[in-house]
Amino acid sequence: MSTMPTSPGARFFDSLLGKEVYVKLARDWSVQGRLVRIEDGGLVLERVGIPPIFVRLDQIGTIEEAQG
């Protein structure tokens, strides 16, 4: 369950929970993983064979569902 307020942005993130997503970050790098949790201030992505990563919301440039 999301701890973020219900807003269009929060609903968008909620719709991606459990899906593989591609996140383009503001600092010219990107990360791909399964969105497993929405926390206050960021997203937690799970990646195969690598520890989960916390991505702060203020670092995100774009986010979309990964293409097969």
PDB file of N, CA, C and O in Angstrom:
ATOM      1  N   MET A   1       0.834  -1.178   0.000  1.00  0.00           N
ATOM      2  CA  MET A   1       0.000   0.000   0.000  1.00  0.00           C
ATOM      3  C   MET A   1       0.880   1.243   0.000  1.00  0.00           C
ATOM      4  O   MET A   1       1.882   1.305   0.671  1.00  0.00           O
ATOM      5  N   SER A   2       0.473   2.233  -0.744  1.00  0.00           N
ATOM      6  CA  SER A   2       1.230   3.473  -0.856  1.00  0.00           C
ATOM      7  C   SER A   2       1.061   4.341   0.377  1.00  0.00           C
ATOM      8  O   SER A   2      -0.011   4.413   0.962  1.00  0.00           O
ATOM      9  N   THR A   3       2.140   4.990   0.781  1.00  0.00           N
ATOM     10  CA  THR A   3       2.063   5.935   1.890  1.00  0.00           C
ATOM     11  C   THR A   3       1.981   7.364   1.364  1.00  0.00           C
ATOM     12  O   THR A   3       1.946   8.293   2.139  1.00  0.00           O
ATOM     13  N   MET A   4       1.943   7.512   0.055  1.00  0.00           N
ATOM     14  CA  MET A   4       1.875   8.830  -0.549  1.00  0.00           C
ATOM     15  C   MET A   4       0.416   9.279  -0.629  1.00  0.00           C
ATOM     16  O   MET A   4      -0.487   8.458  -0.714  1.00  0.00           O
ATOM     17  N   PRO A   5       0.162  10.594  -0.609  1.00  0.00           N
ATOM     18  CA  PRO A   5      -1.213  11.073  -0.741  1.00  0.00           C
ATOM     19  C   PRO A   5      -1.791  10.672  -2.085  1.00  0.00           C
ATOM     20  O   PRO A   5      -1.059  10.461  -3.048  1.00  0.00           O
ATOM     21  N   THR A   6      -3.107  10.578  -2.151  1.00  0.00           N
ATOM     22  CA  THR A   6      -3.757  10.222  -3.402  1.00  0.00           C
ATOM     23  C   THR A   6      -3.756  11.434  -4.316  1.00  0.00           C
ATOM     24  O   THR A   6      -4.410  12.420  -4.057  1.00  0.00           O
ATOM     25  N   SER A   7      -2.989  11.354  -5.357  1.00  0.00           N
ATOM     26  CA  SER A   7      -2.894  12.394  -6.368  1.00  0.00           C
ATOM     27  C   SER A   7      -2.720  11.688  -7.699  1.00  0.00           C
ATOM     28  O   SER A   7      -2.461  10.485  -7.734  1.00  0.00           O
ATOM     29  N   PRO A   8      -2.836  12.406  -8.808  1.00  0.00           N
ATOM     30  CA  PRO A   8      -2.620  11.730 -10.097  1.00  0.00           C
ATOM     31  C   PRO A   8      -1.264  11.036 -10.165  1.00  0.00           C
ATOM     32  O   PRO A   8      -1.160   9.922 -10.672  1.00  0.00           O
ATOM     33  N   GLY A   9      -0.214  11.661  -9.641  1.00  0.00           N
ATOM     34  CA  GLY A   9       1.119  11.042  -9.648  1.00  0.00           C
ATOM     35  C   GLY A   9       1.166   9.786  -8.808  1.00  0.00           C
ATOM     36  O   GLY A   9       1.748   8.780  -9.195  1.00  0.00           O
ATOM     37  N   ALA A  10       0.543   9.833  -7.619  1.00  0.00           N
ATOM     38  CA  ALA A  10       0.529   8.669  -6.725  1.00  0.00           C
ATOM     39  C   ALA A  10      -0.253   7.525  -7.357  1.00  0.00           C
ATOM     40  O   ALA A  10       0.162   6.372  -7.278  1.00  0.00           O
ATOM     41  N   ARG A  11      -1.364   7.830  -7.996  1.00  0.00           N
ATOM     42  CA  ARG A  11      -2.146   6.774  -8.663  1.00  0.00           C
ATOM     43  C   ARG A  11      -1.347   6.155  -9.807  1.00  0.00           C
ATOM     44  O   ARG A  11      -1.421   4.959 -10.052  1.00  0.00           O
ATOM     45  N   PHE A  12      -0.569   6.986 -10.513  1.00  0.00           N
ATOM     46  CA  PHE A  12       0.267   6.463 -11.596  1.00  0.00           C
ATOM     47  C   PHE A  12       1.290   5.476 -11.033  1.00  0.00           C
ATOM     48  O   PHE A  12       1.452   4.383 -11.552  1.00  0.00           O
ATOM     49  N   PHE A  13       1.983   5.845  -9.952  1.00  0.00           N
ATOM     50  CA  PHE A  13       2.954   4.945  -9.340  1.00  0.00           C
ATOM     51  C   PHE A  13       2.269   3.678  -8.843  1.00  0.00           C
ATOM     52  O   PHE A  13       2.785   2.574  -9.024  1.00  0.00           O
ATOM     53  N   ASP A  14       1.097   3.819  -8.217  1.00  0.00           N
ATOM     54  CA  ASP A  14       0.352   2.646  -7.740  1.00  0.00           C
ATOM     55  C   ASP A  14       0.028   1.703  -8.890  1.00  0.00           C
ATOM     56  O   ASP A  14       0.074   0.487  -8.729  1.00  0.00           O
ATOM     57  N   SER A  15      -0.273   2.244 -10.079  1.00  0.00           N
ATOM     58  CA  SER A  15      -0.624   1.400 -11.225  1.00  0.00           C
ATOM     59  C   SER A  15       0.587   0.602 -11.718  1.00  0.00           C
ATOM     60  O   SER A  15       0.424  -0.401 -12.412  1.00  0.00           O
ATOM     61  N   LEU A  16       1.794   1.022 -11.366  1.00  0.00           N
ATOM     62  CA  LEU A  16       3.005   0.329 -11.794  1.00  0.00           C
ATOM     63  C   LEU A  16       3.525  -0.673 -10.765  1.00  0.00           C
ATOM     64  O   LEU A  16       4.477  -1.401 -11.046  1.00  0.00           O
ATOM     65  N   LEU A  17       2.916  -0.718  -9.581  1.00  0.00           N
ATOM     66  CA  LEU A  17       3.367  -1.655  -8.543  1.00  0.00           C
ATOM     67  C   LEU A  17       3.372  -3.087  -9.065  1.00  0.00           C
ATOM     68  O   LEU A  17       2.410  -3.544  -9.675  1.00  0.00           O
ATOM     69  N   GLY A  18       4.480  -3.791  -8.850  1.00  0.00           N
ATOM     70  CA  GLY A  18       4.602  -5.183  -9.271  1.00  0.00           C
ATOM     71  C   GLY A  18       5.026  -5.353 -10.722  1.00  0.00           C
ATOM     72  O   GLY A  18       5.269  -6.466 -11.164  1.00  0.00           O
ATOM     73  N   LYS A  19       5.149  -4.253 -11.469  1.00  0.00           N
ATOM     74  CA  LYS A  19       5.534  -4.324 -12.874  1.00  0.00           C
ATOM     75  C   LYS A  19       6.998  -3.957 -13.040  1.00  0.00           C
ATOM     76  O   LYS A  19       7.589  -3.258 -12.230  1.00  0.00           O
ATOM     77  N   GLU A  20       7.564  -4.434 -14.122  1.00  0.00           N
ATOM     78  CA  GLU A  20       8.922  -4.069 -14.497  1.00  0.00           C
ATOM     79  C   GLU A  20       8.868  -2.646 -15.060  1.00  0.00           C
ATOM     80  O   GLU A  20       8.070  -2.347 -15.947  1.00  0.00           O
ATOM     81  N   VAL A  21       9.697  -1.767 -14.498  1.00  0.00           N
ATOM     82  CA  VAL A  21       9.691  -0.373 -14.936  1.00  0.00           C
ATOM     83  C   VAL A  21      11.097   0.064 -15.325  1.00  0.00           C
ATOM     84  O   VAL A  21      12.092  -0.504 -14.884  1.00  0.00           O
ATOM     85  N   TYR A  22      11.150   1.084 -16.162  1.00  0.00           N
ATOM     86  CA  TYR A  22      12.397   1.704 -16.589  1.00  0.00           C
ATOM     87  C   TYR A  22      12.353   3.139 -16.089  1.00  0.00           C
ATOM     88  O   TYR A  22      11.416   3.876 -16.406  1.00  0.00           O
ATOM     89  N   VAL A  23      13.334   3.533 -15.287  1.00  0.00           N
ATOM     90  CA  VAL A  23      13.366   4.865 -14.703  1.00  0.00           C
ATOM     91  C   VAL A  23      14.569   5.618 -15.257  1.00  0.00           C
ATOM     92  O   VAL A  23      15.704   5.176 -15.095  1.00  0.00           O
ATOM     93  N   LYS A  24      14.318   6.723 -15.916  1.00  0.00           N
ATOM     94  CA  LYS A  24      15.393   7.619 -16.371  1.00  0.00           C
ATOM     95  C   LYS A  24      15.563   8.649 -15.276  1.00  0.00           C
ATOM     96  O   LYS A  24      14.637   9.342 -14.897  1.00  0.00           O
ATOM     97  N   LEU A  25      16.774   8.702 -14.741  1.00  0.00           N
ATOM     98  CA  LEU A  25      17.047   9.593 -13.625  1.00  0.00           C
ATOM     99  C   LEU A  25      17.621  10.922 -14.111  1.00  0.00           C
ATOM    100  O   LEU A  25      18.190  11.007 -15.190  1.00  0.00           O
ATOM    101  N   ALA A  26      17.445  11.920 -13.300  1.00  0.00           N
ATOM    102  CA  ALA A  26      17.847  13.271 -13.670  1.00  0.00           C
ATOM    103  C   ALA A  26      19.355  13.396 -13.893  1.00  0.00           C
ATOM    104  O   ALA A  26      19.796  14.262 -14.614  1.00  0.00           O
ATOM    105  N   ARG A  27      20.144  12.529 -13.294  1.00  0.00           N
ATOM    106  CA  ARG A  27      21.603  12.654 -13.394  1.00  0.00           C
ATOM    107  C   ARG A  27      22.190  11.823 -14.531  1.00  0.00           C
ATOM    108  O   ARG A  27      23.299  11.318 -14.430  1.00  0.00           O
ATOM    109  N   ASP A  28      21.478  11.665 -15.613  1.00  0.00           N
ATOM    110  CA  ASP A  28      21.977  10.994 -16.804  1.00  0.00           C
ATOM    111  C   ASP A  28      22.252   9.503 -16.652  1.00  0.00           C
ATOM    112  O   ASP A  28      23.152   8.977 -17.299  1.00  0.00           O
ATOM    113  N   TRP A  29      21.574   8.838 -15.770  1.00  0.00           N
ATOM    114  CA  TRP A  29      21.665   7.389 -15.732  1.00  0.00           C
ATOM    115  C   TRP A  29      20.274   6.828 -15.519  1.00  0.00           C
ATOM    116  O   TRP A  29      19.327   7.559 -15.245  1.00  0.00           O
ATOM    117  N   SER A  30      20.133   5.534 -15.711  1.00  0.00           N
ATOM    118  CA  SER A  30      18.813   4.907 -15.618  1.00  0.00           C
ATOM    119  C   SER A  30      18.922   3.601 -14.854  1.00  0.00           C
ATOM    120  O   SER A  30      20.010   3.068 -14.647  1.00  0.00           O
ATOM    121  N   VAL A  31      17.771   3.107 -14.436  1.00  0.00           N
ATOM    122  CA  VAL A  31      17.700   1.842 -13.724  1.00  0.00           C
ATOM    123  C   VAL A  31      16.410   1.141 -14.141  1.00  0.00           C
ATOM    124  O   VAL A  31      15.406   1.792 -14.425  1.00  0.00           O
ATOM    125  N   GLN A  32      16.469  -0.171 -14.208  1.00  0.00           N
ATOM    126  CA  GLN A  32      15.295  -0.965 -14.535  1.00  0.00           C
ATOM    127  C   GLN A  32      15.120  -2.009 -13.451  1.00  0.00           C
ATOM    128  O   GLN A  32      16.080  -2.583 -12.952  1.00  0.00           O
ATOM    129  N   GLY A  33      13.883  -2.234 -13.060  1.00  0.00           N
ATOM    130  CA  GLY A  33      13.585  -3.239 -12.051  1.00  0.00           C
ATOM    131  C   GLY A  33      12.103  -3.320 -11.798  1.00  0.00           C
ATOM    132  O   GLY A  33      11.315  -2.565 -12.368  1.00  0.00           O
ATOM    133  N   ARG A  34      11.710  -4.251 -10.931  1.00  0.00           N
ATOM    134  CA  ARG A  34      10.291  -4.419 -10.577  1.00  0.00           C
ATOM    135  C   ARG A  34       9.977  -3.481  -9.425  1.00  0.00           C
ATOM    136  O   ARG A  34      10.637  -3.507  -8.389  1.00  0.00           O
ATOM    137  N   LEU A  35       8.964  -2.641  -9.617  1.00  0.00           N
ATOM    138  CA  LEU A  35       8.549  -1.709  -8.569  1.00  0.00           C
ATOM    139  C   LEU A  35       7.844  -2.504  -7.477  1.00  0.00           C
ATOM    140  O   LEU A  35       6.767  -3.049  -7.691  1.00  0.00           O
ATOM    141  N   VAL A  36       8.485  -2.613  -6.307  1.00  0.00           N
ATOM    142  CA  VAL A  36       7.943  -3.449  -5.237  1.00  0.00           C
ATOM    143  C   VAL A  36       7.341  -2.646  -4.092  1.00  0.00           C
ATOM    144  O   VAL A  36       6.539  -3.177  -3.335  1.00  0.00           O
ATOM    145  N   ARG A  37       7.733  -1.376  -3.980  1.00  0.00           N
ATOM    146  CA  ARG A  37       7.217  -0.611  -2.849  1.00  0.00           C
ATOM    147  C   ARG A  37       7.324   0.885  -3.147  1.00  0.00           C
ATOM    148  O   ARG A  37       8.248   1.338  -3.800  1.00  0.00           O
ATOM    149  N   ILE A  38       6.334   1.626  -2.648  1.00  0.00           N
ATOM    150  CA  ILE A  38       6.359   3.075  -2.711  1.00  0.00           C
ATOM    151  C   ILE A  38       6.499   3.552  -1.280  1.00  0.00           C
ATOM    152  O   ILE A  38       5.689   3.211  -0.425  1.00  0.00           O
ATOM    153  N   GLU A  39       7.567   4.283  -1.022  1.00  0.00           N
ATOM    154  CA  GLU A  39       7.813   4.795   0.321  1.00  0.00           C
ATOM    155  C   GLU A  39       7.744   6.313   0.290  1.00  0.00           C
ATOM    156  O   GLU A  39       7.783   6.918  -0.775  1.00  0.00           O
ATOM    157  N   ASP A  40       7.674   6.907   1.456  1.00  0.00           N
ATOM    158  CA  ASP A  40       7.651   8.351   1.545  1.00  0.00           C
ATOM    159  C   ASP A  40       8.922   8.914   0.913  1.00  0.00           C
ATOM    160  O   ASP A  40      10.017   8.631   1.381  1.00  0.00           O
ATOM    161  N   GLY A  41       8.778   9.607  -0.173  1.00  0.00           N
ATOM    162  CA  GLY A  41       9.929  10.228  -0.818  1.00  0.00           C
ATOM    163  C   GLY A  41      10.588   9.419  -1.911  1.00  0.00           C
ATOM    164  O   GLY A  41      11.543   9.891  -2.532  1.00  0.00           O
ATOM    165  N   GLY A  42      10.127   8.192  -2.170  1.00  0.00           N
ATOM    166  CA  GLY A  42      10.788   7.429  -3.219  1.00  0.00           C
ATOM    167  C   GLY A  42      10.160   6.092  -3.546  1.00  0.00           C
ATOM    168  O   GLY A  42       9.142   5.705  -2.987  1.00  0.00           O
ATOM    169  N   LEU A  43      10.810   5.397  -4.459  1.00  0.00           N
ATOM    170  CA  LEU A  43      10.354   4.093  -4.951  1.00  0.00           C
ATOM    171  C   LEU A  43      11.431   3.054  -4.686  1.00  0.00           C
ATOM    172  O   LEU A  43      12.621   3.355  -4.752  1.00  0.00           O
ATOM    173  N   VAL A  44      11.014   1.827  -4.430  1.00  0.00           N
ATOM    174  CA  VAL A  44      11.952   0.721  -4.239  1.00  0.00           C
ATOM    175  C   VAL A  44      11.794  -0.230  -5.423  1.00  0.00           C
ATOM    176  O   VAL A  44      10.707  -0.738  -5.682  1.00  0.00           O
ATOM    177  N   LEU A  45      12.911  -0.432  -6.132  1.00  0.00           N
ATOM    178  CA  LEU A  45      12.931  -1.339  -7.280  1.00  0.00           C
ATOM    179  C   LEU A  45      13.738  -2.574  -6.926  1.00  0.00           C
ATOM    180  O   LEU A  45      14.825  -2.478  -6.358  1.00  0.00           O
ATOM    181  N   GLU A  46      13.199  -3.741  -7.265  1.00  0.00           N
ATOM    182  CA  GLU A  46      13.886  -5.019  -7.053  1.00  0.00           C
ATOM    183  C   GLU A  46      14.488  -5.448  -8.374  1.00  0.00           C
ATOM    184  O   GLU A  46      13.846  -5.374  -9.417  1.00  0.00           O
ATOM    185  N   ARG A  47      15.750  -5.888  -8.314  1.00  0.00           N
ATOM    186  CA  ARG A  47      16.451  -6.314  -9.529  1.00  0.00           C
ATOM    187  C   ARG A  47      17.013  -7.702  -9.311  1.00  0.00           C
ATOM    188  O   ARG A  47      17.417  -8.045  -8.208  1.00  0.00           O
ATOM    189  N   VAL A  48      17.060  -8.502 -10.343  1.00  0.00           N
ATOM    190  CA  VAL A  48      17.545  -9.875 -10.248  1.00  0.00           C
ATOM    191  C   VAL A  48      19.038  -9.895  -9.951  1.00  0.00           C
ATOM    192  O   VAL A  48      19.823  -9.266 -10.648  1.00  0.00           O
ATOM    193  N   GLY A  49      19.410 -10.591  -8.886  1.00  0.00           N
ATOM    194  CA  GLY A  49      20.806 -10.779  -8.543  1.00  0.00           C
ATOM    195  C   GLY A  49      21.507  -9.564  -7.959  1.00  0.00           C
ATOM    196  O   GLY A  49      22.707  -9.595  -7.733  1.00  0.00           O
ATOM    197  N   ILE A  50      20.782  -8.474  -7.753  1.00  0.00           N
ATOM    198  CA  ILE A  50      21.352  -7.228  -7.218  1.00  0.00           C
ATOM    199  C   ILE A  50      20.422  -6.757  -6.095  1.00  0.00           C
ATOM    200  O   ILE A  50      19.207  -6.882  -6.210  1.00  0.00           O
ATOM    201  N   PRO A  51      20.960  -6.201  -5.026  1.00  0.00           N
ATOM    202  CA  PRO A  51      20.090  -5.708  -3.953  1.00  0.00           C
ATOM    203  C   PRO A  51      19.087  -4.667  -4.469  1.00  0.00           C
ATOM    204  O   PRO A  51      19.367  -3.957  -5.437  1.00  0.00           O
ATOM    205  N   PRO A  52      17.923  -4.579  -3.813  1.00  0.00           N
ATOM    206  CA  PRO A  52      16.933  -3.562  -4.203  1.00  0.00           C
ATOM    207  C   PRO A  52      17.551  -2.159  -4.131  1.00  0.00           C
ATOM    208  O   PRO A  52      18.506  -1.918  -3.393  1.00  0.00           O
ATOM    209  N   ILE A  53      16.999  -1.254  -4.904  1.00  0.00           N
ATOM    210  CA  ILE A  53      17.483   0.117  -4.930  1.00  0.00           C
ATOM    211  C   ILE A  53      16.341   1.066  -4.580  1.00  0.00           C
ATOM    212  O   ILE A  53      15.203   0.855  -4.988  1.00  0.00           O
ATOM    213  N   PHE A  54      16.664   2.086  -3.790  1.00  0.00           N
ATOM    214  CA  PHE A  54      15.706   3.130  -3.447  1.00  0.00           C
ATOM    215  C   PHE A  54      15.988   4.314  -4.362  1.00  0.00           C
ATOM    216  O   PHE A  54      17.116   4.795  -4.439  1.00  0.00           O
ATOM    217  N   VAL A  55      14.973   4.766  -5.085  1.00  0.00           N
ATOM    218  CA  VAL A  55      15.109   5.905  -5.989  1.00  0.00           C
ATOM    219  C   VAL A  55      14.291   7.058  -5.432  1.00  0.00           C
ATOM    220  O   VAL A  55      13.070   6.939  -5.292  1.00  0.00           O
ATOM    221  N   ARG A  56      14.965   8.135  -5.083  1.00  0.00           N
ATOM    222  CA  ARG A  56      14.261   9.308  -4.554  1.00  0.00           C
ATOM    223  C   ARG A  56      13.423   9.948  -5.654  1.00  0.00           C
ATOM    224  O   ARG A  56      13.853  10.036  -6.807  1.00  0.00           O
ATOM    225  N   LEU A  57      12.225  10.391  -5.293  1.00  0.00           N
ATOM    226  CA  LEU A  57      11.324  10.991  -6.274  1.00  0.00           C
ATOM    227  C   LEU A  57      11.948  12.205  -6.948  1.00  0.00           C
ATOM    228  O   LEU A  57      11.727  12.439  -8.136  1.00  0.00           O
ATOM    229  N   ASP A  58      12.753  12.968  -6.233  1.00  0.00           N
ATOM    230  CA  ASP A  58      13.341  14.162  -6.842  1.00  0.00           C
ATOM    231  C   ASP A  58      14.475  13.840  -7.817  1.00  0.00           C
ATOM    232  O   ASP A  58      14.987  14.726  -8.487  1.00  0.00           O
ATOM    233  N   GLN A  59      14.858  12.574  -7.932  1.00  0.00           N
ATOM    234  CA  GLN A  59      15.886  12.154  -8.899  1.00  0.00           C
ATOM    235  C   GLN A  59      15.278  11.668 -10.216  1.00  0.00           C
ATOM    236  O   GLN A  59      15.993  11.497 -11.189  1.00  0.00           O
ATOM    237  N   ILE A  60      13.981  11.421 -10.234  1.00  0.00           N
ATOM    238  CA  ILE A  60      13.343  10.803 -11.393  1.00  0.00           C
ATOM    239  C   ILE A  60      13.083  11.828 -12.484  1.00  0.00           C
ATOM    240  O   ILE A  60      12.483  12.868 -12.252  1.00  0.00           O
ATOM    241  N   GLY A  61      13.581  11.506 -13.679  1.00  0.00           N
ATOM    242  CA  GLY A  61      13.257  12.306 -14.853  1.00  0.00           C
ATOM    243  C   GLY A  61      11.968  11.778 -15.475  1.00  0.00           C
ATOM    244  O   GLY A  61      10.987  12.483 -15.604  1.00  0.00           O
ATOM    245  N   THR A  62      11.967  10.475 -15.848  1.00  0.00           N
ATOM    246  CA  THR A  62      10.772   9.819 -16.391  1.00  0.00           C
ATOM    247  C   THR A  62      10.698   8.403 -15.846  1.00  0.00           C
ATOM    248  O   THR A  62      11.701   7.825 -15.446  1.00  0.00           O
ATOM    249  N   ILE A  63       9.497   7.838 -15.860  1.00  0.00           N
ATOM    250  CA  ILE A  63       9.293   6.444 -15.485  1.00  0.00           C
ATOM    251  C   ILE A  63       8.231   5.862 -16.404  1.00  0.00           C
ATOM    252  O   ILE A  63       7.237   6.516 -16.706  1.00  0.00           O
ATOM    253  N   GLU A  64       8.474   4.655 -16.876  1.00  0.00           N
ATOM    254  CA  GLU A  64       7.506   3.982 -17.743  1.00  0.00           C
ATOM    255  C   GLU A  64       7.628   2.489 -17.552  1.00  0.00           C
ATOM    256  O   GLU A  64       8.644   1.984 -17.086  1.00  0.00           O
ATOM    257  N   GLU A  65       6.562   1.792 -17.943  1.00  0.00           N
ATOM    258  CA  GLU A  65       6.604   0.346 -17.877  1.00  0.00           C
ATOM    259  C   GLU A  65       7.603  -0.148 -18.919  1.00  0.00           C
ATOM    260  O   GLU A  65       7.650   0.336 -20.045  1.00  0.00           O
ATOM    261  N   ALA A  66       8.478  -1.080 -18.492  1.00  0.00           N
ATOM    262  CA  ALA A  66       9.497  -1.609 -19.394  1.00  0.00           C
ATOM    263  C   ALA A  66       8.847  -2.418 -20.504  1.00  0.00           C
ATOM    264  O   ALA A  66       7.855  -3.105 -20.284  1.00  0.00           O
ATOM    265  N   GLN A  67       9.414  -2.340 -21.675  1.00  0.00           N
ATOM    266  CA  GLN A  67       8.923  -3.093 -22.820  1.00  0.00           C
ATOM    267  C   GLN A  67       9.616  -4.443 -22.873  1.00  0.00           C
ATOM    268  O   GLN A  67      10.840  -4.498 -22.854  1.00  0.00           O
ATOM    269  N   GLY A  68       8.779  -5.525 -22.868  1.00  0.00           N
ATOM    270  CA  GLY A  68       9.220  -6.904 -22.885  1.00  0.00           C
ATOM    271  C   GLY A  68      10.580  -7.083 -23.352  1.00  0.00           C
ATOM    272  O   GLY A  68      11.436  -7.749 -23.365  1.00  0.00           O
TER     273      GLY A  68
END
